Amino acid sequence: MEHYQLITILGPTASGKTAFAAALADRLNTEIISADSRQVYRAMDIGTGKDKADYTVNGRQIPCHLIDICDPGTKYSVFEYQQDFFRVYRQLREEGKLPILCGGTGLYMEAVLKGFRLPEVPRNPELREALKDKSPEELKEILATYGPLHNRTDLDTPRRTIRAIEIKAYQAQNVHGQNEYEPLRSLIIGLNIKREQRRESISQRLQDRLEQGMVDEVRGLLASGIAPEDLAYYGLEYKYLTLYVKGKLEYKEMVSQLEVAIHQFAKRQMTWFRGMERRGIPIHWISASLPVEQKIEQTLSLLNHE
């Protein structure tokens, strides 16, 4: 176990990552560091799938860091995540704990596992002015000139695409060393969920969240002053529910389109994880359908014998 500095649990949406990570943390008497680009926001609970009840195991609340750390309407970058992660990570290691990194945002995970240097990219008002009247297709073409597109969410809204161009332009003009942190020795567990099971889980979870009040959550966020075009920045659920609340989609149409979009998102997550493997990050895949106790035993076996 001393060989590793971290345990990482990853998988596509609706694969059961959180419940598994919490049960494992309970067994190892440790804590979780979230790797989810949307769960950092307060008051955005249902749409981001925080599933806070999953963190209660055997009557004990498992601490999970980097959830609910930003106000809605703010922007949170990979650079900020990396800084926050290592602050929490070092604290937990000083306490003698083996932290568990858990989430589905592959970019966040790869940034900390490899210790990439990620300079904070300032706003470029001149570039933004030059791009503000471009069509989504034109912005996509400009972004493509900087190389292959690794994060398709950069195309979700013109605002996101302009920010992605801004970052790429800055990085092209500012050469930095490759690493700011030492790469971490992590046991990486991937939850492998069969396609049909994943589709069923996604569909059921979407219905559950709608019944839990996801529409009201979006109405409340809009009422708090967040602009509709900004709310779409925070993920598929907020994008499609905003369209429904604003009368641009009928309810059934919204649910249908959102469900398809989440399925596509899960496929993109798996593509990213497979890309991590090609980039030299070993992932031990175990079946998501196994009982939690069996997942824990397989993980402990890997932890103690490698």
Short mmCIF file of C-alpha atoms in Angstrom, two decimals:
data_model
loop_
_atom_site.label_atom_id
_atom_site.label_comp_id
_atom_site.label_asym_id
_atom_site.label_seq_id
_atom_site.Cartn_x
_atom_site.Cartn_y
_atom_site.Cartn_z
CA MET A 1 0.00 0.00 0.00
CA GLU A 2 2.90 2.36 0.74
CA HIS A 3 3.85 2.18 -2.93
CA TYR A 4 0.88 4.40 -3.78
CA GLN A 5 0.26 8.04 -2.90
CA LEU A 6 -3.35 8.09 -4.05
CA ILE A 7 -6.28 5.94 -5.11
CA THR A 8 -8.23 7.16 -8.14
CA ILE A 9 -11.74 5.97 -8.96
CA LEU A 10 -13.12 6.98 -12.34
CA GLY A 11 -15.88 6.00 -14.69
CA PRO A 12 -18.67 7.44 -16.83
CA THR A 13 -21.73 9.13 -15.38
CA ALA A 14 -24.17 6.78 -13.59
CA SER A 15 -21.54 4.07 -13.04
CA GLY A 16 -21.76 4.21 -9.23
CA LYS A 17 -18.42 5.91 -8.56
CA THR A 18 -19.50 7.93 -5.54
CA ALA A 19 -21.05 5.10 -3.54
CA PHE A 20 -18.05 2.88 -4.21
CA ALA A 21 -15.54 5.60 -3.30
CA ALA A 22 -17.38 6.35 -0.06
CA ALA A 23 -17.50 2.68 0.95
CA LEU A 24 -13.78 2.31 0.18
CA ALA A 25 -12.98 5.48 2.14
CA ASP A 26 -14.89 4.08 5.09
CA ARG A 27 -12.89 0.83 4.94
CA LEU A 28 -9.54 2.69 4.71
CA ASN A 29 -10.47 5.45 7.16
CA THR A 30 -9.65 8.11 4.61
CA GLU A 31 -11.31 10.97 2.72
CA ILE A 32 -12.40 11.74 -0.84
CA ILE A 33 -11.26 14.52 -3.16
CA SER A 34 -13.85 15.18 -5.85
CA ALA A 35 -12.81 15.46 -9.49
CA ASP A 36 -16.00 16.90 -10.95
CA SER A 37 -15.93 20.20 -12.80
CA ARG A 38 -19.55 21.02 -11.90
CA GLN A 39 -19.90 19.87 -8.32
CA VAL A 40 -17.64 22.68 -7.15
CA TYR A 41 -20.70 24.99 -7.33
CA ARG A 42 -23.00 25.63 -4.37
CA ALA A 43 -26.79 25.49 -4.82
CA MET A 44 -26.38 23.35 -7.93
CA ASP A 45 -27.02 19.99 -6.32
CA ILE A 46 -29.54 18.05 -8.36
CA GLY A 47 -28.35 19.04 -11.82
CA THR A 48 -24.74 18.23 -11.00
CA GLY A 49 -25.61 14.92 -9.37
CA LYS A 50 -23.93 15.42 -6.02
CA ASP A 51 -25.82 12.49 -4.49
CA LYS A 52 -24.74 13.59 -1.01
CA ALA A 53 -26.56 10.69 0.65
CA ASP A 54 -23.96 8.36 -0.88
CA TYR A 55 -21.32 9.80 1.44
CA THR A 56 -23.01 8.33 4.52
CA VAL A 57 -21.59 4.87 5.17
CA ASN A 58 -22.30 2.79 8.27
CA GLY A 59 -23.77 5.86 9.91
CA ARG A 60 -20.62 7.90 9.28
CA GLN A 61 -20.33 10.92 6.98
CA ILE A 62 -17.32 10.47 4.70
CA PRO A 63 -15.60 13.84 4.09
CA CYS A 64 -15.50 14.85 0.44
CA HIS A 65 -13.40 17.86 -0.54
CA LEU A 66 -13.76 20.30 -3.47
CA ILE A 67 -17.55 20.15 -3.53
CA ASP A 68 -19.55 23.35 -2.89
CA ILE A 69 -16.55 25.68 -3.00
CA CYS A 70 -17.75 28.25 -5.59
CA ASP A 71 -20.80 30.44 -5.98
CA PRO A 72 -23.11 29.84 -8.95
CA GLY A 73 -22.32 32.15 -11.83
CA THR A 74 -18.56 32.09 -11.29
CA LYS A 75 -16.08 30.31 -13.53
CA TYR A 76 -13.71 27.68 -12.15
CA SER A 77 -10.71 26.57 -14.17
CA VAL A 78 -8.49 23.50 -14.38
CA PHE A 79 -5.69 25.72 -13.05
CA GLU A 80 -7.72 26.52 -9.93
CA TYR A 81 -8.68 22.89 -9.49
CA GLN A 82 -5.07 21.77 -9.60
CA GLN A 83 -4.09 24.31 -6.94
CA ASP A 84 -7.01 23.32 -4.72
CA PHE A 85 -6.41 19.62 -5.19
CA PHE A 86 -2.79 19.71 -4.10
CA ARG A 87 -3.62 21.87 -1.08
CA VAL A 88 -6.11 19.26 0.15
CA TYR A 89 -3.95 16.32 -0.95
CA ARG A 90 -0.93 17.51 1.03
CA GLN A 91 -3.05 18.10 4.11
CA LEU A 92 -4.47 14.57 4.00
CA ARG A 93 -1.05 13.02 3.42
CA GLU A 94 0.32 14.92 6.41
CA GLU A 95 -2.47 13.30 8.44
CA GLY A 96 -1.24 9.90 7.30
CA LYS A 97 -4.20 9.22 5.01
CA LEU A 98 -4.27 7.74 1.52
CA PRO A 99 -6.69 10.08 -0.32
CA ILE A 100 -9.24 8.84 -2.83
CA LEU A 101 -9.69 10.94 -5.97
CA CYS A 102 -13.13 10.29 -7.44
CA GLY A 103 -14.99 11.72 -10.39
CA GLY A 104 -15.70 11.77 -14.06
CA THR A 105 -13.84 14.85 -15.28
CA GLY A 106 -10.88 13.24 -16.99
CA LEU A 107 -9.09 16.53 -17.65
CA TYR A 108 -9.04 17.35 -13.93
CA MET A 109 -7.75 13.89 -13.07
CA GLU A 110 -5.05 13.88 -15.70
CA ALA A 111 -3.88 17.34 -14.67
CA VAL A 112 -3.17 16.20 -11.10
CA LEU A 113 -1.97 12.68 -11.87
CA LYS A 114 0.63 13.95 -14.31
CA GLY A 115 1.36 17.18 -12.45
CA PHE A 116 1.01 19.36 -15.54
CA ARG A 117 2.01 22.98 -15.28
CA LEU A 118 -1.18 24.96 -15.91
CA PRO A 119 -0.58 28.71 -15.92
CA GLU A 120 -3.57 30.86 -15.07
CA VAL A 121 -4.76 32.38 -18.32
CA PRO A 122 -5.80 36.04 -18.10
CA ARG A 123 -8.72 37.50 -20.04
CA ASN A 124 -7.89 38.97 -23.43
CA PRO A 125 -10.42 41.78 -24.10
CA GLU A 126 -9.10 42.49 -27.60
CA LEU A 127 -9.41 38.85 -28.66
CA ARG A 128 -12.88 38.59 -27.16
CA GLU A 129 -13.99 41.69 -29.04
CA ALA A 130 -12.66 40.25 -32.30
CA LEU A 131 -14.52 36.96 -31.75
CA LYS A 132 -17.83 38.15 -30.30
CA ASP A 133 -19.73 38.27 -33.61
CA LYS A 134 -18.39 35.00 -34.99
CA SER A 135 -20.82 32.14 -35.56
CA PRO A 136 -20.45 28.88 -33.58
CA GLU A 137 -19.09 27.19 -36.72
CA GLU A 138 -16.53 29.94 -37.27
CA LEU A 139 -15.42 29.73 -33.64
CA LYS A 140 -15.07 25.96 -33.96
CA GLU A 141 -12.87 26.39 -37.03
CA ILE A 142 -10.66 28.92 -35.24
CA LEU A 143 -10.29 26.62 -32.23
CA ALA A 144 -9.38 23.73 -34.54
CA THR A 145 -6.38 25.68 -35.85
CA TYR A 146 -4.70 25.14 -32.47
CA GLY A 147 -4.81 21.34 -32.74
CA PRO A 148 -7.15 18.42 -32.01
CA LEU A 149 -10.17 19.14 -29.84
CA HIS A 150 -9.79 17.24 -26.54
CA ASN A 151 -12.77 18.62 -24.65
CA ARG A 152 -16.00 18.80 -26.66
CA THR A 153 -17.75 20.78 -23.95
CA ASP A 154 -15.70 23.71 -25.25
CA LEU A 155 -18.25 23.81 -28.08
CA ASP A 156 -21.35 23.86 -25.86
CA THR A 157 -21.77 27.64 -26.06
CA PRO A 158 -20.01 30.45 -27.96
CA ARG A 159 -18.82 31.80 -24.61
CA ARG A 160 -17.05 28.53 -23.82
CA THR A 161 -15.52 28.31 -27.29
CA ILE A 162 -14.19 31.86 -27.07
CA ARG A 163 -12.63 31.07 -23.69
CA ALA A 164 -11.05 27.92 -25.14
CA ILE A 165 -9.56 29.97 -28.00
CA GLU A 166 -8.33 32.53 -25.46
CA ILE A 167 -6.55 29.79 -23.50
CA LYS A 168 -5.01 28.20 -26.61
CA ALA A 169 -3.81 31.58 -27.87
CA TYR A 170 -2.18 32.37 -24.53
CA GLN A 171 -0.50 28.98 -24.31
CA ALA A 172 0.87 29.34 -27.85
CA GLN A 173 2.61 32.57 -26.88
CA ASN A 174 3.78 31.60 -23.38
CA VAL A 175 6.09 28.60 -23.17
CA HIS A 176 6.27 26.96 -19.73
CA GLY A 177 7.98 23.94 -18.29
CA GLN A 178 6.00 20.73 -18.64
CA ASN A 179 5.55 19.94 -14.97
CA GLU A 180 4.87 22.05 -11.91
CA TYR A 181 4.18 19.11 -9.60
CA GLU A 182 5.64 15.65 -9.33
CA PRO A 183 3.40 13.05 -11.01
CA LEU A 184 1.48 11.01 -8.45
CA ARG A 185 1.77 7.26 -8.01
CA SER A 186 -1.89 6.34 -8.02
CA LEU A 187 -3.76 3.07 -8.13
CA ILE A 188 -6.42 3.87 -10.73
CA ILE A 189 -9.67 1.92 -10.68
CA GLY A 190 -12.09 2.32 -13.57
CA LEU A 191 -15.70 1.21 -13.26
CA ASN A 192 -16.61 -0.60 -16.45
CA ILE A 193 -20.34 -0.51 -17.03
CA LYS A 194 -21.99 -2.29 -19.95
CA ARG A 195 -23.59 -0.01 -22.50
CA GLU A 196 -27.15 -1.17 -21.92
CA GLN A 197 -26.76 -0.99 -18.15
CA ARG A 198 -25.28 2.48 -18.50
CA ARG A 199 -28.19 3.62 -20.66
CA GLU A 200 -30.73 2.25 -18.16
CA SER A 201 -28.91 3.90 -15.23
CA ILE A 202 -28.72 7.25 -17.01
CA SER A 203 -32.41 7.17 -17.95
CA GLN A 204 -33.50 6.19 -14.43
CA ARG A 205 -31.27 8.77 -12.79
CA LEU A 206 -32.60 11.52 -15.05
CA GLN A 207 -36.18 10.67 -14.10
CA ASP A 208 -35.23 10.56 -10.41
CA ARG A 209 -33.64 14.01 -10.60
CA LEU A 210 -36.60 15.50 -12.37
CA GLU A 211 -38.83 14.13 -9.62
CA GLN A 212 -36.47 15.52 -6.98
CA GLY A 213 -37.02 19.05 -8.27
CA MET A 214 -34.34 19.73 -10.86
CA VAL A 215 -36.66 22.08 -12.77
CA ASP A 216 -37.26 24.14 -9.63
CA GLU A 217 -33.51 24.23 -9.01
CA VAL A 218 -32.99 25.78 -12.44
CA ARG A 219 -35.83 28.26 -11.89
CA GLY A 220 -34.22 29.29 -8.62
CA LEU A 221 -30.81 29.79 -10.21
CA LEU A 222 -32.32 31.94 -12.95
CA ALA A 223 -34.26 33.92 -10.35
CA SER A 224 -31.01 34.53 -8.45
CA GLY A 225 -29.74 36.53 -11.40
CA ILE A 226 -27.73 34.03 -13.43
CA ALA A 227 -28.23 34.74 -17.13
CA PRO A 228 -29.73 31.87 -19.16
CA GLU A 229 -26.74 31.80 -21.52
CA ASP A 230 -24.42 31.58 -18.51
CA LEU A 231 -26.39 28.79 -16.86
CA ALA A 232 -25.94 26.65 -19.96
CA TYR A 233 -22.20 26.80 -19.24
CA TYR A 234 -22.64 24.50 -16.24
CA GLY A 235 -23.61 21.34 -18.05
CA LEU A 236 -26.21 19.56 -20.11
CA GLU A 237 -28.93 19.46 -17.46
CA TYR A 238 -28.79 23.22 -16.97
CA LYS A 239 -28.61 23.86 -20.71
CA TYR A 240 -31.73 21.86 -21.60
CA LEU A 241 -33.77 22.72 -18.52
CA THR A 242 -33.10 26.41 -19.12
CA LEU A 243 -34.48 26.01 -22.64
CA TYR A 244 -37.58 24.38 -21.14
CA VAL A 245 -38.07 26.99 -18.41
CA LYS A 246 -37.70 29.76 -21.00
CA GLY A 247 -40.35 28.15 -23.19
CA LYS A 248 -38.04 27.13 -26.01
CA LEU A 249 -38.64 23.40 -25.57
CA GLU A 250 -41.68 21.39 -24.56
CA TYR A 251 -41.23 19.19 -21.49
CA LYS A 252 -41.18 15.84 -23.32
CA GLU A 253 -38.90 17.28 -25.98
CA MET A 254 -36.54 18.58 -23.30
CA VAL A 255 -36.39 15.22 -21.52
CA SER A 256 -35.81 13.33 -24.75
CA GLN A 257 -33.04 15.63 -25.99
CA LEU A 258 -31.37 15.78 -22.59
CA GLU A 259 -31.37 12.01 -22.24
CA VAL A 260 -29.70 11.60 -25.63
CA ALA A 261 -27.14 14.28 -24.78
CA ILE A 262 -26.22 12.60 -21.47
CA HIS A 263 -25.73 9.27 -23.24
CA GLN A 264 -23.41 11.00 -25.71
CA PHE A 265 -21.57 12.67 -22.83
CA ALA A 266 -20.97 9.29 -21.15
CA LYS A 267 -19.48 7.97 -24.39
CA ARG A 268 -17.14 10.98 -24.54
CA GLN A 269 -16.07 10.30 -20.96
CA MET A 270 -15.10 6.74 -21.89
CA THR A 271 -13.23 8.04 -24.92
CA TRP A 272 -11.23 10.34 -22.63
CA PHE A 273 -10.43 7.51 -20.21
CA ARG A 274 -9.27 5.26 -23.06
CA GLY A 275 -7.14 8.18 -24.21
CA MET A 276 -5.58 8.38 -20.75
CA GLU A 277 -4.53 4.75 -21.14
CA ARG A 278 -2.96 5.50 -24.52
CA ARG A 279 -1.11 8.40 -22.89
CA GLY A 280 0.51 6.05 -20.43
CA ILE A 281 -1.88 6.10 -17.46
CA PRO A 282 -2.72 2.50 -16.42
CA ILE A 283 -6.34 1.92 -15.41
CA HIS A 284 -7.51 -1.28 -13.70
CA TRP A 285 -11.05 -1.86 -14.95
CA ILE A 286 -13.53 -3.70 -12.74
CA SER A 287 -17.19 -4.41 -13.35
CA ALA A 288 -19.55 -1.71 -12.13
CA SER A 289 -22.23 -4.38 -11.63
CA LEU A 290 -20.28 -6.15 -8.87
CA PRO A 291 -21.50 -5.70 -5.29
CA VAL A 292 -19.65 -2.91 -3.50
CA GLU A 293 -17.90 -5.36 -1.18
CA GLN A 294 -16.43 -7.25 -4.13
CA LYS A 295 -15.23 -4.00 -5.68
CA ILE A 296 -13.52 -3.14 -2.41
CA GLU A 297 -11.85 -6.56 -2.16
CA GLN A 298 -10.54 -6.33 -5.74
CA THR A 299 -9.22 -2.84 -5.06
CA LEU A 300 -7.50 -3.87 -1.81
CA SER A 301 -5.94 -6.84 -3.58
CA LEU A 302 -4.44 -4.52 -6.20
CA LEU A 303 -3.42 -2.04 -3.54
CA ASN A 304 -1.53 -4.60 -1.47
CA HIS A 305 0.09 -6.70 -4.17
CA GLU A 306 1.48 -4.23 -6.70
#
